[in-house]
Coordinates of C-alpha atoms and ligand atoms in Angstrom, one line a residue:
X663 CA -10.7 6.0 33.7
X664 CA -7.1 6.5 32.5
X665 CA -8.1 9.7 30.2
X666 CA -9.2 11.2 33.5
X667 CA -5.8 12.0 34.9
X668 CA -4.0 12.4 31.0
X669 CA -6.9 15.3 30.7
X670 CA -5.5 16.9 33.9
X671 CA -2.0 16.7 32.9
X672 CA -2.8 18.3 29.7
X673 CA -4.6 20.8 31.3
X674 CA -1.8 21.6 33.6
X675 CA 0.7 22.1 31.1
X676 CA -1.5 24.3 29.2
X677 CA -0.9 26.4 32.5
X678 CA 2.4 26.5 32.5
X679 CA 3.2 23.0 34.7
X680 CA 6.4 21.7 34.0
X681 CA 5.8 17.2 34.2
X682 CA 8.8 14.6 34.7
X683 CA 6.9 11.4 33.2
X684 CA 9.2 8.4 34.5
X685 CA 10.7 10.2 37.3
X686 CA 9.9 8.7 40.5
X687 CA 10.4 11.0 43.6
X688 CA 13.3 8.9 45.5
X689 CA 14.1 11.0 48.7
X690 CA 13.1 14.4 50.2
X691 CA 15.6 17.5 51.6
X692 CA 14.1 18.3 54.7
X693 CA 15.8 21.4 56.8
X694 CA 14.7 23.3 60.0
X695 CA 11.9 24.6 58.4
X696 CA 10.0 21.8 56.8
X697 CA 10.3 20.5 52.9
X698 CA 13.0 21.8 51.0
X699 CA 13.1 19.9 48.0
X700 CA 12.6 16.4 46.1
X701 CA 15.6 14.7 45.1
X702 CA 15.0 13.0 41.5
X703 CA 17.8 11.0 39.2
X704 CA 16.5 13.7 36.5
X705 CA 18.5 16.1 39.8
X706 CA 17.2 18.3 43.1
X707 CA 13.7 19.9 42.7
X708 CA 14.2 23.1 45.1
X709 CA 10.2 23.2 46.7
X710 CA 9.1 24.4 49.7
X711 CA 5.9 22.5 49.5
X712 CA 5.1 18.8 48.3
X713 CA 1.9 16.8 47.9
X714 CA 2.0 13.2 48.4
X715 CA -0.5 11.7 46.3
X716 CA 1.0 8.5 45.2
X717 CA -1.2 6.3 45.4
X718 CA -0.5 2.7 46.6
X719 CA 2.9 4.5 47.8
X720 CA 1.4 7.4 49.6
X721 CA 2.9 5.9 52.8
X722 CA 6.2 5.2 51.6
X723 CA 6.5 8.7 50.7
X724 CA 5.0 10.0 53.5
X725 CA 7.8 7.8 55.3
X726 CA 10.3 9.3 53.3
X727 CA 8.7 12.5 54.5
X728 CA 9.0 11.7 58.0
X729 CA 5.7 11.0 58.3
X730 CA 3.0 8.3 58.7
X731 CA 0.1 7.8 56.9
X732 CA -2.4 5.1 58.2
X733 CA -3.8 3.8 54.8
X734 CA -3.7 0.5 53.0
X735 CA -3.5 -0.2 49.6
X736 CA -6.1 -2.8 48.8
X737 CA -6.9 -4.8 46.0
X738 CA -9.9 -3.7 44.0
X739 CA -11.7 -5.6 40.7
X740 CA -14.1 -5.5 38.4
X741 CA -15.4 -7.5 35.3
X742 CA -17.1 -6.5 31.7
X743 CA -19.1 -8.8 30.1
X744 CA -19.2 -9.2 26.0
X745 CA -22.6 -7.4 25.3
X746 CA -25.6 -8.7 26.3
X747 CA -28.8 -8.3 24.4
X748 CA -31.4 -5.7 25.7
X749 CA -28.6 -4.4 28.4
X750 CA -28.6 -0.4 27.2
X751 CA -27.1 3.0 28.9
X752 CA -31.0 4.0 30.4
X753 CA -30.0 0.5 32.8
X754 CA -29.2 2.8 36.4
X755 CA -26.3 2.0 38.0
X756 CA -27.7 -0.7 40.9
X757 CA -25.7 -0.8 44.2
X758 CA -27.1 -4.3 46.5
X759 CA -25.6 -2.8 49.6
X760 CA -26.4 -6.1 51.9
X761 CA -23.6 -7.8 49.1
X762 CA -21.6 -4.9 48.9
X763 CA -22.1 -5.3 45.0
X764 CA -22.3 -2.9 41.9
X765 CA -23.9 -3.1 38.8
X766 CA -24.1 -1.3 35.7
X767 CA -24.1 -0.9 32.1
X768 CA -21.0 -0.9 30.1
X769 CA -20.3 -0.9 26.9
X770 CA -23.5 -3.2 25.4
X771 CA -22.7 -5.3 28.5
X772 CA -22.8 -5.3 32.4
X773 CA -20.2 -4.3 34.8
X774 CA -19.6 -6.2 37.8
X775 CA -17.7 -5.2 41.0
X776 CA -17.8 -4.8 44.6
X777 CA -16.1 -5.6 48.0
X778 CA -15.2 -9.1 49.1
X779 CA -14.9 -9.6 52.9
X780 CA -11.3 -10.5 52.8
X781 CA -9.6 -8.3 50.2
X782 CA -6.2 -8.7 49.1
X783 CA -4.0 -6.2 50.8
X784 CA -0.1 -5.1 49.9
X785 CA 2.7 -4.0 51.6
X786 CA 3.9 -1.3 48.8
X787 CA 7.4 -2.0 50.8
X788 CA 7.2 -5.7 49.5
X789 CA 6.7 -4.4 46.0
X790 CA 9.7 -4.7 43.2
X791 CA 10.9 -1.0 42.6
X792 CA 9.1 0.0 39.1
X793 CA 6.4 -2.6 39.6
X794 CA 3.3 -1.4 37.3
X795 CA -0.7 -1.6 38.8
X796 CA -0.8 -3.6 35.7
X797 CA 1.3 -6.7 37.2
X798 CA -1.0 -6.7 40.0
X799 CA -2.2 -10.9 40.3
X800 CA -6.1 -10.7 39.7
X801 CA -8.8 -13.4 40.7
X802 CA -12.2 -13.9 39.0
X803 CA -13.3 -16.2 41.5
X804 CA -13.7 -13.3 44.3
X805 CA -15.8 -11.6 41.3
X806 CA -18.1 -14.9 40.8
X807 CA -18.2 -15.3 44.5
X808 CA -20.0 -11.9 44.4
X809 CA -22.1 -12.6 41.0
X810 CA -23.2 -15.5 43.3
X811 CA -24.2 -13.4 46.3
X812 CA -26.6 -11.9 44.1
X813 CA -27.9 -14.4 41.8
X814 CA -31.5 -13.4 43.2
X815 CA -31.1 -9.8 42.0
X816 CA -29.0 -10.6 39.1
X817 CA -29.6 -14.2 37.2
X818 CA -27.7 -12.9 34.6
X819 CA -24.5 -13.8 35.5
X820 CA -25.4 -17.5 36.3
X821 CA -26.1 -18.1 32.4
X822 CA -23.2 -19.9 31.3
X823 CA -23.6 -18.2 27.8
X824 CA -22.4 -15.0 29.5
X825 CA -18.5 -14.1 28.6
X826 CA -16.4 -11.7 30.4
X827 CA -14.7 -9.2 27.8
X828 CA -12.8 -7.7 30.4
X829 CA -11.5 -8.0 34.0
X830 CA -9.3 -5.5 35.4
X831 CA -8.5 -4.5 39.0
X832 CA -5.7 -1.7 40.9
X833 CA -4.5 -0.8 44.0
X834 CA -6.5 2.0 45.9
X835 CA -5.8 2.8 49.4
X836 CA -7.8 2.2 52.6
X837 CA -8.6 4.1 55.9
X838 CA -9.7 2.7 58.9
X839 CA -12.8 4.7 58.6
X840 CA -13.4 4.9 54.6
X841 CA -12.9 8.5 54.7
X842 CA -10.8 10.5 52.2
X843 CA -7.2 11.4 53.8
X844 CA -6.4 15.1 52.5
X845 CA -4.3 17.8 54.5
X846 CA -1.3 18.7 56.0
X847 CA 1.3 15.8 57.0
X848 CA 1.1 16.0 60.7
X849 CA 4.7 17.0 62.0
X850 CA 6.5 17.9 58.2
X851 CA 6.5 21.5 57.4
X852 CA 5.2 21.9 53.7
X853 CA 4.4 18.0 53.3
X854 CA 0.6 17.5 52.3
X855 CA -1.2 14.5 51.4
X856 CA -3.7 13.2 49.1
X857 CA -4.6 10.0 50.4
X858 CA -7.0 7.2 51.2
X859 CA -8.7 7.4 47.8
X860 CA -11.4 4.4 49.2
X861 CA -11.9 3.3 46.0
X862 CA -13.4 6.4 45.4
X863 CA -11.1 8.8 44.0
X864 CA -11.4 9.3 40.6
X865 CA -15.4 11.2 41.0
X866 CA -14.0 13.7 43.8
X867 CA -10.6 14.6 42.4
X868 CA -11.4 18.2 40.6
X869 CA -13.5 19.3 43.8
X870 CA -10.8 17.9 46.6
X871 CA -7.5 19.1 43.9
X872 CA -9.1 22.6 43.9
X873 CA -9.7 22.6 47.9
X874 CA -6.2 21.5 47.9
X875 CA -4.7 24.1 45.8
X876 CA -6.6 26.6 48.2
X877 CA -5.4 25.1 51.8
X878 CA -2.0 25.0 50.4
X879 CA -1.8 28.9 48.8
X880 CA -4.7 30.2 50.6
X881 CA -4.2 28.3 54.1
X882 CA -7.5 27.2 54.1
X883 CA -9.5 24.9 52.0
X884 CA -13.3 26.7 50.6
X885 CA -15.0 23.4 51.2
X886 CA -15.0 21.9 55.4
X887 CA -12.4 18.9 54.9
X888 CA -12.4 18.4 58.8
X889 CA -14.3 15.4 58.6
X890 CA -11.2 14.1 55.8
X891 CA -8.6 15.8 57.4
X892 CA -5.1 13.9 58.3
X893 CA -5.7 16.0 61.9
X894 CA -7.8 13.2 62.6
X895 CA -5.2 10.6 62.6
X896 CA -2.3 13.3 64.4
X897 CA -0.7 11.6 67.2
X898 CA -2.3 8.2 67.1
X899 CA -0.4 5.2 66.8
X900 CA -1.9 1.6 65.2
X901 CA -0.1 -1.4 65.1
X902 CA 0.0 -3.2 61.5
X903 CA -1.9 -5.8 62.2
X904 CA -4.7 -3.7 63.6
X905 CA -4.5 -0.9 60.8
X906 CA -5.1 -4.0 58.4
X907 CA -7.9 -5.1 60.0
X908 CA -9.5 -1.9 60.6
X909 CA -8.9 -1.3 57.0
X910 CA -10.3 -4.9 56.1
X911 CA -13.8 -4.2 57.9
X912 CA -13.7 -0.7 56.2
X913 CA -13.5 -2.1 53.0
X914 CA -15.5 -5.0 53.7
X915 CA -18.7 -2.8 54.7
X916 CA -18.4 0.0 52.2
X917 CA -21.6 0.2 51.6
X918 CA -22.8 0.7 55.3
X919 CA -19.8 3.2 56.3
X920 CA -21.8 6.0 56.6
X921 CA -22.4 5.1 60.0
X922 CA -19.0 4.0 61.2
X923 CA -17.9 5.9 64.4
X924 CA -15.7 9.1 63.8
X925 CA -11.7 7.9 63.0
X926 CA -10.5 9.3 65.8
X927 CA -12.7 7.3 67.8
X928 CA -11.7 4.2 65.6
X929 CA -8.3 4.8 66.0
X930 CA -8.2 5.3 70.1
Ligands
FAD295 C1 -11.3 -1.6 39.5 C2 -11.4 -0.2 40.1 C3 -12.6 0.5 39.9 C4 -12.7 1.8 40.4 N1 -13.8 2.5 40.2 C5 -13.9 3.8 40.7 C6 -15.1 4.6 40.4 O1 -16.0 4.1 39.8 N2 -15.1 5.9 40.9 C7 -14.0 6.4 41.6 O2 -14.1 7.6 41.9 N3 -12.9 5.7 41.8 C8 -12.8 4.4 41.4 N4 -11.7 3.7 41.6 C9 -10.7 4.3 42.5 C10 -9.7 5.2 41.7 O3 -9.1 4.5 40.6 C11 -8.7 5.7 42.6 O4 -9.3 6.4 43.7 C12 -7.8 6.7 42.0 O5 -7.1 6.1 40.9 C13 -6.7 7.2 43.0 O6 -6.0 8.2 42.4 P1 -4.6 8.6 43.0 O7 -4.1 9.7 42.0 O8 -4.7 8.9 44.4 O9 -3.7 7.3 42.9 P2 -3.2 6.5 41.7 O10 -4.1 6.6 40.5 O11 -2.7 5.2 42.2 O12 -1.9 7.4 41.2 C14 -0.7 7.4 42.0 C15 0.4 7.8 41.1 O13 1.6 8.0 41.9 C16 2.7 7.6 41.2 N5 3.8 7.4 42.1 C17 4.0 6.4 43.0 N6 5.2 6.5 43.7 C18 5.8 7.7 43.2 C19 7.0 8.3 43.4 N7 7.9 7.9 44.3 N8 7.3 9.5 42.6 C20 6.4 9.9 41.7 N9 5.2 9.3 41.5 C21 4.9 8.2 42.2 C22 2.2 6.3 40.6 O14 3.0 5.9 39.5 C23 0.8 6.7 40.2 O15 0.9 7.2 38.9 C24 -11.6 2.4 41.1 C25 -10.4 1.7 41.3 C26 -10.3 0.4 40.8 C27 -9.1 -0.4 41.0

């Protein structure tokens, strides 16, 4: 998944994009108008217009903004097993909604993942300035506690013989309805967001960068993003502990979101 965004970076120098590696955004000039510029240690970028689409951070940025973003970044893993005899690429990728569980051929083996009912979630306030996704604490009992669930579909991963070759997990960010966050920051002038990936960012990020790139130049997007819009969440207020929950249950029935209630009736 890594190449994914490399390939974009590449691609956007080949355009003419100018990219600070290692150059965290660390405060915002804001003046009567809306954004005016991102201050960096590299110096002042002069900008009338900034997307925040930083991940597990989004909301601190969008705080720095002047702002709010109603997301919560939430532990996600998954595990590879060593290859496993007769497991080939034809195998189809199998979702057991019921156990919120994924399945699916990788590399000669079988990957594993899916959404426990009582996910880790971080405060990205709480985190160490520079902390890497990489430090993030994993736990391969949540994983077997899922293997387990289903056991019935998948007897596989009760065979002791069965070694995992590689378990990795990140940091993507929940909304209290498991909708995409994209749009305008309510309230900042030239502040736009790129949020609430719900563990599914990576498969709509050329479609929703390109929608972007038109709301933001053209003033409106080509596709309908009203139903992922950040209008939905303008002027509502959740306390922390409720946004965690919300974002808990979201999480926790994934599978079944499609027929969650509207956010904005969520959120009142
Ligand atoms: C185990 C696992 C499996 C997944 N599987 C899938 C899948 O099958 N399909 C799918 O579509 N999605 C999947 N996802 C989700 C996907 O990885 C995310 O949706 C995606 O990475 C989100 O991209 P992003 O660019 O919004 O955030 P990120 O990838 O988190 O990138 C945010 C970036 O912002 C940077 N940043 C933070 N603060 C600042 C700052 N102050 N200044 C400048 N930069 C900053 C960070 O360094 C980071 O590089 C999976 C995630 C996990 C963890």
């Amino acid at each position: 998944p890594s190449e994914l965004p490399i390939g974009y970076c590449r691609a956007a120098e080949k355009l003419g994009t100018v990219l600070l590696p290692h150059t965290p955004a660390e405060g915002f000039e804001i003046g009567a108008h809306g954004v005016e510029g991102v201050r960096t240690r590299r110096g002042t970028i002069a900008t009338r217009v900034v997307v925040d689409a930083a991940g597990a951070w989004a909301r601190l940025i969008a705080l720095g903004l002047g702002g709010s973003l109603p997301v919560v970044p939430t532990r996600h893993q998954l595990l590879i097993t060593e290859p496993i005899a007769g497991v080939t690429p034809e195998f189809p990728i199998a979702r057991v909604i019921d156990a919120n569980v994924y399945v699916r051929h990788e590399r000669g083996g079988l990957m594993l993942g899916g959404y426990e009912p009582d996910p880790m979630q971080i405060d990205p306030a709480a985190l160490r300035p520079g902390f890497d996704v990489a430090e993030l604490p994993l736990d391969i009992e949540v994983l077997w506690r899922l293997a387990r669930s289903v056991s019935e579909q998948f007897p596989i991963f009760q065979d002791p013989a069965i070694r995992v070759a590689e378990h990795r997990g990140g940091l993507p960010t929940m909304t209290v309805d498991d909708r995409y966050l994209a749009g305008p920051l309510p309230g900042v002038a030239g502040a736009w967001v790129m949020s609430g990936c719900c563990v599914g960012g990576l498969s709509v990020s050329p479609a929703l960068g390109e929608a972007m790139a038109e709301w933001i130049l053209d003033g409106a997007p080509g596709l309908d993003l009203s139903e992922i819009s950040t209008a939905r969440f303008a002027g509502y207020q959740l306390d922390e502990t409720e946004l965690r929950e919300r974002c808990r249950h979201a999480y926790a029935t994934h599978y079944r979101a499609g027929g969650e209630a509207p956010a904005s009736d969520a959120v009142r």
